[in-house]
Amino acid sequence: MLVYKFGGASVADPSRMAALLPILKENTQPVLIVISALGKTTNALENIVNHACRDEKPKAQWLASMLEQQHLDYARRLLKGNFLTIATKVLNNYFAELNEAVLKADTFNYDFSYDQIVGMGEIFSSCLFSNFLLQNDIKNEWVDARLLIRTDDTYRDAIVDYEYSLMQAKQLIEVPLLKGLFVVTQGFIGATEAGNTTTLGREGSDYSAAIIAAMLNAESVTIWKDVEGLLNADPKLFPNTIKIDRITYKEVIEMAFFGAQIIHPKTIKPLQNNNIPLYIKCFFDKDKQGTIITDDVEEIAYPPIIVLKENQILIQVITRDFSFITEENLSKLYEIFHILKIKINLIQNAAISFIACIDNREDKVKSLIHELSKNYKVLNNDNVSLLTIRHYNTDIITELTKNRNLLLQQITRKTMQVVMK
Ligand code: ASP
Ligand code: MG
């Protein structure tokens, strides 16, 4: 069984979706397709949640109706006859579901409301895709991922219940595939036992593809993107990037963990655990080699791999009574970060101080500083960037830190990290 994940860019407009047909048609075996929301739909839905929760319901509803028009227009350009009629009807129903979620949204249940609204994007896109495949004689079953992926109720960052989801995957995915049908489902979403939609974190469709692949022991997963493969840096930030042909799971998990946008950080573990290769390929040119991510078979010579995370904040915590930052204080500090679900991107401690570099998410940082200040003196330095270079050399460090004020630097054998202003 093959798993293909199509990201938002690959279906951003009807002509792009249509261009995916040859990729699917050349397969002799049916494929499980995991799809993201069309283009920038998820951002548009986030905007809708924000208005809905700010008690600007009419504005939110208006934005939702604009989004509906865009999807209907997409359907008209993509589909004909009966396929168009069916898709239009289904979209109308799901947009009614969105409207209901908008009316119910409230600030006090922000994360819950977020998932009910933002989770709809993949439902819309997958309906279009499934009907488009039918129109082109690719028989397929559309599967609602909310019946497939069972999660806990950590809205916006839900944890998957593997056992239950596996049982569902056998029924909902494996059975149709064995019958020779393609399966189209949504990435990014799942549902709680009570049936409320949950999301797995932004860009979570990669992760969805990986967990379903792991559950059903797929032959491989391919993520179809608008770049030719995995690059050694983000081409939007750095010129002269180099494409990497082959790379290990370990290297990619490090990159993703340090903030590379190419792949959702949780994607690698289920694949590595089940030894399923991951291909990154370009949907503009399906025959290009792309990148293969597998296990460490032999030493690979990598170019410097660069990850830049902007909008960071350095938080410095100092003990008021000059007690040392050792195990006791450290475990108290970690506990605070853990409870607030704040990931530390870089950490350093000294005799009576502890420094952490984290994403500057306003809501989280506020409560963090509030909690820390109860027992410690807290200083911060915002608007800083965190640069990570794997397989660094001195030239590249000099070049990338030129004219910057370096606030903190850590170097290990393979990785250099610096916080700079
Ligand atoms: N549509 C979701 C997002 O943009 C999930 C994904 O694309 O992976 O975050
Ligand atoms: Mg997306």
Coordinates of C-alpha atoms and ligand atoms in Angstrom, one line a residue:
M1 CA 0.0 0.0 0.0
L2 CA 1.2 3.5 -0.9
V3 CA 0.3 6.7 1.0
Y4 CA 0.4 10.0 -0.9
K5 CA 0.0 13.2 1.0
F6 CA -0.9 16.3 -1.0
G7 CA -0.3 19.6 0.7
G8 CA -2.3 22.8 0.3
A9 CA -0.1 24.2 -2.4
S10 CA -0.6 21.1 -4.6
V11 CA -4.4 21.7 -4.7
A12 CA -4.3 25.5 -4.5
D13 CA -6.3 25.9 -7.7
P14 CA -8.3 23.5 -10.0
S15 CA -5.6 23.3 -12.6
R16 CA -3.1 22.2 -10.0
M17 CA -5.5 19.5 -8.7
A18 CA -6.1 18.4 -12.3
A19 CA -2.3 18.1 -12.8
L20 CA -2.1 15.5 -10.0
L21 CA -4.0 13.0 -12.1
P22 CA -1.0 11.5 -14.0
I23 CA 0.7 11.0 -10.6
L24 CA -2.2 8.9 -9.5
K25 CA -2.9 7.1 -12.8
E26 CA 0.5 5.6 -13.2
N27 CA 0.0 3.4 -10.1
T28 CA -0.9 -0.2 -10.6
Q29 CA -2.1 -0.4 -7.0
P30 CA -4.7 1.8 -5.2
V31 CA -3.3 4.6 -3.1
L32 CA -4.4 6.1 0.2
I33 CA -4.6 9.9 -0.3
V34 CA -4.2 12.2 2.6
I35 CA -5.1 15.8 1.7
S36 CA -4.7 19.2 3.2
A37 CA -7.0 22.2 2.9
L38 CA -6.9 24.1 -0.4
G39 CA -4.1 26.7 -0.6
K40 CA -4.3 29.1 2.3
T41 CA -7.7 28.0 3.5
T42 CA -6.4 27.1 7.0
N43 CA -5.2 30.7 7.5
A44 CA -8.6 32.0 6.3
L45 CA -10.3 29.7 8.8
E46 CA -8.1 30.9 11.6
N47 CA -9.1 34.4 10.8
I48 CA -12.8 33.3 11.0
V49 CA -12.2 31.8 14.5
N50 CA -10.6 34.9 15.7
H51 CA -13.5 37.1 14.7
A52 CA -16.0 34.5 15.9
C53 CA -14.4 34.4 19.3
R54 CA -14.0 38.2 19.5
D55 CA -17.8 38.3 19.3
E56 CA -17.7 39.6 15.8
K57 CA -20.0 36.9 14.5
P58 CA -21.4 38.8 11.5
K59 CA -17.9 39.4 10.2
A60 CA -17.0 35.8 10.8
Q61 CA -20.1 34.6 9.0
W62 CA -19.4 36.9 6.1
L63 CA -15.8 35.6 5.8
A64 CA -17.2 32.0 5.9
S65 CA -19.6 32.8 3.1
M66 CA -16.7 34.2 1.1
L67 CA -14.8 31.0 1.6
E68 CA -17.9 29.0 0.6
Q69 CA -18.1 31.0 -2.7
Q70 CA -14.4 30.3 -3.3
H71 CA -14.9 26.6 -2.9
L72 CA -18.1 26.5 -5.0
D73 CA -16.2 28.4 -7.7
Y74 CA -13.4 25.9 -7.5
A75 CA -16.0 23.1 -7.8
R76 CA -17.5 24.8 -10.9
R77 CA -14.1 25.0 -12.6
L78 CA -13.2 21.5 -11.7
L79 CA -16.3 19.4 -12.0
K80 CA -19.1 18.8 -14.4
G81 CA -22.6 17.3 -14.5
N82 CA -23.5 15.0 -11.7
F83 CA -20.2 15.3 -10.0
L84 CA -20.6 19.0 -9.7
T85 CA -24.2 18.6 -8.4
I86 CA -23.1 16.2 -5.7
A87 CA -20.1 18.1 -4.7
T88 CA -22.1 21.4 -4.4
K89 CA -24.7 19.7 -2.2
V90 CA -22.0 18.2 0.0
L91 CA -20.1 21.5 0.3
N92 CA -23.4 23.3 1.1
N93 CA -23.9 20.9 4.0
Y94 CA -20.4 21.2 5.3
F95 CA -20.5 25.0 5.1
A96 CA -23.7 24.9 7.1
E97 CA -21.7 22.9 9.7
L98 CA -19.0 25.6 9.6
N99 CA -21.6 28.3 10.1
E100 CA -23.0 26.5 13.2
A101 CA -19.5 26.2 14.6
V102 CA -19.0 30.0 14.1
L103 CA -22.3 30.7 15.9
K104 CA -21.3 28.5 18.9
A105 CA -17.6 29.8 19.1
D106 CA -16.6 31.6 22.2
T107 CA -13.4 33.0 23.7
F108 CA -13.6 30.8 26.8
N109 CA -13.4 27.7 24.7
Y110 CA -11.0 29.1 22.2
D111 CA -9.0 26.0 21.4
F112 CA -12.2 23.9 21.2
S113 CA -13.8 26.5 18.9
Y114 CA -10.6 26.7 16.8
D115 CA -10.7 23.0 16.0
Q116 CA -14.4 22.9 15.2
I117 CA -13.9 25.7 12.7
V118 CA -10.3 25.2 11.4
G119 CA -10.8 21.5 11.0
M120 CA -13.4 22.0 8.2
G121 CA -10.8 23.0 5.6
E122 CA -9.6 19.5 4.9
I123 CA -13.3 18.2 4.8
F124 CA -14.0 20.7 1.9
S125 CA -10.9 19.9 -0.1
S126 CA -11.2 16.2 0.2
C127 CA -14.8 16.3 -1.1
L128 CA -13.7 18.1 -4.1
F129 CA -10.8 15.8 -4.7
S130 CA -12.8 12.6 -4.3
N131 CA -15.4 13.8 -6.8
F132 CA -12.7 14.9 -9.2
L133 CA -11.2 11.4 -9.1
L134 CA -14.6 9.8 -9.7
Q135 CA -15.1 12.1 -12.7
N136 CA -11.8 10.7 -14.0
D137 CA -12.7 7.1 -13.5
I138 CA -10.6 6.7 -10.4
K139 CA -13.0 4.8 -8.1
N140 CA -12.4 5.9 -4.5
E141 CA -13.9 5.9 -1.1
W142 CA -14.1 9.2 0.8
V143 CA -13.3 8.6 4.5
D144 CA -14.1 11.1 7.2
A145 CA -10.9 11.3 9.3
R146 CA -13.0 12.2 12.3
L147 CA -14.3 8.6 12.3
L148 CA -10.8 7.3 11.6
I149 CA -8.4 9.1 13.9
R150 CA -9.5 9.0 17.5
T151 CA -7.7 11.5 19.8
D152 CA -7.9 12.9 23.3
D153 CA -9.3 16.3 23.9
T154 CA -6.1 18.4 23.8
Y155 CA -7.6 20.7 21.2
R156 CA -5.1 22.2 18.7
D157 CA -2.5 19.6 19.6
A158 CA -4.5 16.4 20.0
I159 CA -2.8 13.1 21.0
V160 CA -3.8 10.1 18.8
D161 CA -5.3 7.0 20.3
Y162 CA -3.4 4.5 18.3
E163 CA -5.3 1.4 19.2
Y164 CA -8.8 2.7 18.4
S165 CA -7.6 4.4 15.3
L166 CA -5.9 1.2 14.1
M167 CA -9.1 -0.7 14.4
Q168 CA -10.9 2.0 12.4
A169 CA -8.1 2.1 9.8
K170 CA -8.4 -1.6 9.2
Q171 CA -12.1 -1.2 8.5
L172 CA -12.3 2.2 6.8
I173 CA -9.0 2.2 4.8
E174 CA -7.7 -1.3 4.4
V175 CA -11.0 -2.9 3.3
P176 CA -11.6 -0.5 0.4
L177 CA -8.0 -0.6 -0.7
L178 CA -8.2 -4.4 -0.8
K179 CA -11.2 -4.1 -3.0
G180 CA -9.1 -2.1 -5.4
L181 CA -10.5 1.4 -4.5
F182 CA -8.4 4.5 -3.8
V183 CA -9.1 6.1 -0.5
V184 CA -9.3 9.9 0.0
T185 CA -9.1 11.2 3.6
Q186 CA -8.1 14.3 5.4
G187 CA -4.9 15.1 7.1
F188 CA -4.6 17.3 10.2
I189 CA -7.9 16.3 11.9
G190 CA -9.4 13.6 14.1
A191 CA -12.1 13.5 16.7
T192 CA -12.6 12.8 20.4
E193 CA -14.7 9.9 21.7
A194 CA -17.6 12.4 22.0
G195 CA -17.2 13.2 18.3
N196 CA -15.8 16.7 18.6
T197 CA -13.3 17.6 15.9
T198 CA -9.7 17.9 17.0
T199 CA -6.6 19.1 15.1
L200 CA -3.0 17.7 15.3
G201 CA -1.2 21.0 15.1
R202 CA -0.5 23.3 12.1
E203 CA 0.9 21.5 9.1
G204 CA -0.3 18.2 10.8
S205 CA -1.3 16.5 7.6
D206 CA 2.2 15.0 7.2
Y207 CA 1.8 13.4 10.6
S208 CA -1.7 12.0 9.7
A209 CA -0.2 10.4 6.6
A210 CA 2.6 8.9 8.7
I211 CA 0.4 7.5 11.4
I212 CA -2.0 5.8 9.0
A213 CA 0.9 4.4 7.0
A214 CA 2.4 3.0 10.2
M215 CA -0.9 1.5 11.3
L216 CA -1.4 -0.3 8.0
N217 CA 2.3 -1.0 7.4
A218 CA 2.5 0.9 4.1
E219 CA 5.2 0.3 1.6
S220 CA 6.1 4.0 1.6
V221 CA 4.8 7.5 2.1
T222 CA 5.2 10.3 -0.5
I223 CA 4.7 13.9 0.4
W224 CA 4.1 15.9 -2.8
K225 CA 5.4 19.5 -2.5
D226 CA 6.1 22.5 -4.7
V227 CA 9.9 22.2 -4.1
E228 CA 12.1 19.5 -5.7
G229 CA 12.8 17.7 -2.4
L230 CA 14.3 18.4 0.9
L231 CA 16.6 21.4 0.7
N232 CA 19.4 22.3 3.1
A233 CA 17.7 25.6 4.0
D234 CA 14.4 27.4 3.5
P235 CA 14.7 28.9 -0.1
K236 CA 12.5 31.8 1.0
L237 CA 15.2 32.8 3.5
F238 CA 18.5 31.7 1.9
P239 CA 19.8 31.9 -1.6
N240 CA 21.7 29.0 -3.2
T241 CA 20.0 26.1 -1.4
I242 CA 21.1 22.6 -2.1
K243 CA 18.8 19.7 -2.6
I244 CA 19.5 16.6 -0.6
D245 CA 19.0 13.3 -2.4
R246 CA 19.2 10.9 0.6
I247 CA 18.9 11.7 4.3
T248 CA 18.3 9.7 7.5
Y249 CA 15.3 9.8 9.7
K250 CA 17.5 11.0 12.5
E251 CA 18.8 14.0 10.5
V252 CA 15.3 15.0 9.4
I253 CA 13.8 14.7 12.9
E254 CA 16.6 17.0 14.2
M255 CA 15.8 19.5 11.4
A256 CA 12.1 19.5 12.1
F257 CA 12.6 19.7 15.8
F258 CA 14.8 22.8 15.4
G259 CA 12.0 24.4 13.4
A260 CA 12.5 23.5 9.7
Q261 CA 9.1 24.0 8.0
I262 CA 9.5 21.3 5.5
I263 CA 7.9 18.5 7.6
H264 CA 5.7 18.3 10.7
P265 CA 8.1 17.3 13.5
K266 CA 5.9 14.4 14.6
T267 CA 6.0 12.7 11.2
I268 CA 9.2 10.9 11.4
K269 CA 8.7 8.7 14.5
P270 CA 5.9 6.5 13.3
L271 CA 7.8 6.0 10.0
Q272 CA 11.1 5.2 11.6
N273 CA 9.5 2.9 14.1
N274 CA 8.0 0.9 11.3
N275 CA 10.9 1.3 8.8
I276 CA 8.7 3.0 6.2
P277 CA 10.6 5.2 3.7
L278 CA 9.4 8.7 3.2
Y279 CA 9.8 10.4 -0.2
I280 CA 9.5 14.1 -0.8
K281 CA 8.7 14.8 -4.4
C282 CA 7.7 17.7 -6.5
F283 CA 4.2 17.7 -8.0
F284 CA 5.3 19.9 -10.8
D285 CA 7.6 17.2 -12.1
K286 CA 6.7 13.7 -10.9
D287 CA 9.7 12.0 -12.6
K288 CA 12.3 14.1 -10.8
Q289 CA 14.2 12.1 -8.1
G290 CA 13.2 14.1 -5.0
T291 CA 14.5 13.1 -1.6
I292 CA 14.3 9.7 0.1
I293 CA 14.3 9.6 3.9
T294 CA 15.2 6.2 5.4
D295 CA 17.4 4.6 8.0
D296 CA 21.1 5.1 8.5
V297 CA 22.6 2.7 6.0
E298 CA 25.9 4.4 5.5
E299 CA 27.6 7.7 6.3
I300 CA 26.1 10.4 4.1
A301 CA 28.1 13.6 3.6
Y302 CA 25.7 16.4 4.2
P303 CA 26.0 20.1 3.3
P304 CA 25.5 22.5 6.2
I305 CA 21.8 22.2 7.1
I306 CA 20.4 25.6 8.2
V307 CA 17.2 26.3 10.2
L308 CA 16.3 29.8 11.2
K309 CA 13.5 30.4 13.7
E310 CA 12.3 34.0 13.9
N311 CA 10.1 35.6 16.5
Q312 CA 11.8 34.0 19.5
I313 CA 12.0 35.3 23.0
L314 CA 14.8 34.6 25.5
I315 CA 13.6 34.2 29.1
Q316 CA 16.1 34.4 31.9
V317 CA 15.1 33.2 35.3
I318 CA 17.2 34.1 38.3
T319 CA 16.8 32.8 41.9
R320 CA 16.0 35.6 44.3
D321 CA 17.8 34.0 47.3
F322 CA 20.9 33.0 45.4
S323 CA 20.0 29.3 45.6
F324 CA 21.7 27.3 42.9
I325 CA 19.8 26.3 39.7
T326 CA 20.4 22.6 40.2
E327 CA 18.0 19.6 40.1
E328 CA 15.4 20.9 42.5
N329 CA 15.0 24.3 40.8
L330 CA 15.3 22.8 37.4
S331 CA 12.6 20.3 37.9
K332 CA 10.3 23.0 39.2
L333 CA 11.1 25.1 36.2
Y334 CA 10.5 22.3 33.7
E335 CA 7.2 21.5 35.4
I336 CA 6.0 25.1 34.7
F337 CA 7.0 24.8 31.0
H338 CA 5.4 21.4 30.9
I339 CA 2.1 22.5 32.4
L340 CA 1.9 25.4 30.0
K341 CA 2.8 23.2 27.0
I342 CA 5.7 25.4 26.0
K343 CA 8.5 23.8 24.0
I344 CA 12.0 25.0 24.9
N345 CA 14.0 25.5 21.7
L346 CA 17.3 26.1 23.5
I347 CA 18.3 26.0 27.1
Q348 CA 21.3 27.0 29.2
N349 CA 21.9 27.3 32.9
A350 CA 24.4 28.8 35.2
A351 CA 24.9 29.0 39.0
I352 CA 21.8 31.0 39.8
S353 CA 20.2 31.5 36.4
F354 CA 18.4 29.6 33.7
I355 CA 17.9 30.8 30.2
A356 CA 15.3 29.4 27.7
C357 CA 14.6 30.4 24.2
I358 CA 11.0 29.8 23.2
D359 CA 8.6 30.8 20.4
N360 CA 7.1 34.2 21.2
R361 CA 3.5 33.3 21.4
E362 CA 1.9 36.2 23.3
D363 CA -0.7 34.2 25.2
K364 CA 1.8 31.5 26.4
V365 CA 4.6 33.9 27.2
K366 CA 2.3 36.0 29.4
S367 CA 1.2 33.1 31.5
L368 CA 4.8 31.8 31.6
I369 CA 6.2 35.0 33.0
H370 CA 3.3 35.2 35.5
E371 CA 4.1 31.7 36.8
L372 CA 7.8 32.1 36.9
S373 CA 7.7 35.5 38.6
K374 CA 6.0 33.9 41.7
N375 CA 9.3 32.4 42.7
Y376 CA 12.0 33.9 40.6
K377 CA 13.2 37.1 39.1
V378 CA 12.4 37.1 35.4
L379 CA 14.1 39.0 32.5
N380 CA 13.3 38.7 28.9
N381 CA 14.7 39.7 25.5
D382 CA 12.2 39.5 22.7
N383 CA 12.4 39.8 18.9
V384 CA 15.4 37.5 18.7
S385 CA 16.2 34.7 16.2
L386 CA 17.4 31.2 16.8
L387 CA 19.8 29.9 14.1
T388 CA 20.7 26.2 14.0
I389 CA 23.3 24.8 11.7
R390 CA 23.9 21.1 11.5
H391 CA 27.1 20.0 9.9
Y392 CA 28.5 23.5 10.3
N393 CA 31.8 25.0 9.3
T394 CA 33.4 28.2 10.4
D395 CA 32.7 30.0 7.1
I396 CA 29.0 29.4 7.2
I397 CA 28.8 30.5 10.9
T398 CA 30.6 33.7 10.1
E399 CA 28.5 34.4 7.1
L400 CA 25.2 33.8 8.8
T401 CA 25.9 35.7 12.0
K402 CA 27.6 38.7 10.3
N403 CA 26.5 42.0 11.8
R404 CA 24.3 40.3 14.4
N405 CA 24.4 40.7 18.1
L406 CA 25.0 37.2 19.4
L407 CA 23.3 36.6 22.7
L408 CA 23.9 32.9 23.4
Q409 CA 25.8 30.2 21.5
Q410 CA 26.0 26.5 21.9
I411 CA 28.2 24.2 19.8
T412 CA 28.3 20.4 19.8
R413 CA 30.1 18.0 17.4
K414 CA 27.4 18.3 14.8
T415 CA 25.2 21.2 15.7
M416 CA 25.7 24.9 16.3
Q417 CA 22.9 27.0 17.7
V418 CA 23.0 30.7 18.3
V419 CA 20.4 33.2 19.6
M420 CA 20.9 36.5 17.9
K421 CA 19.3 39.9 17.7
Ligands
ASP1 N1 -4.2 22.6 6.5 C1 -3.4 22.5 7.7 C2 -2.4 23.6 7.9 O1 -2.2 24.4 6.9 C3 -2.7 21.2 7.8 C4 -1.7 20.9 6.8 O2 -1.7 21.6 5.7 O3 -0.9 20.0 7.0 O4 -1.8 23.8 8.9
MG2 MG -2.2 23.4 4.9

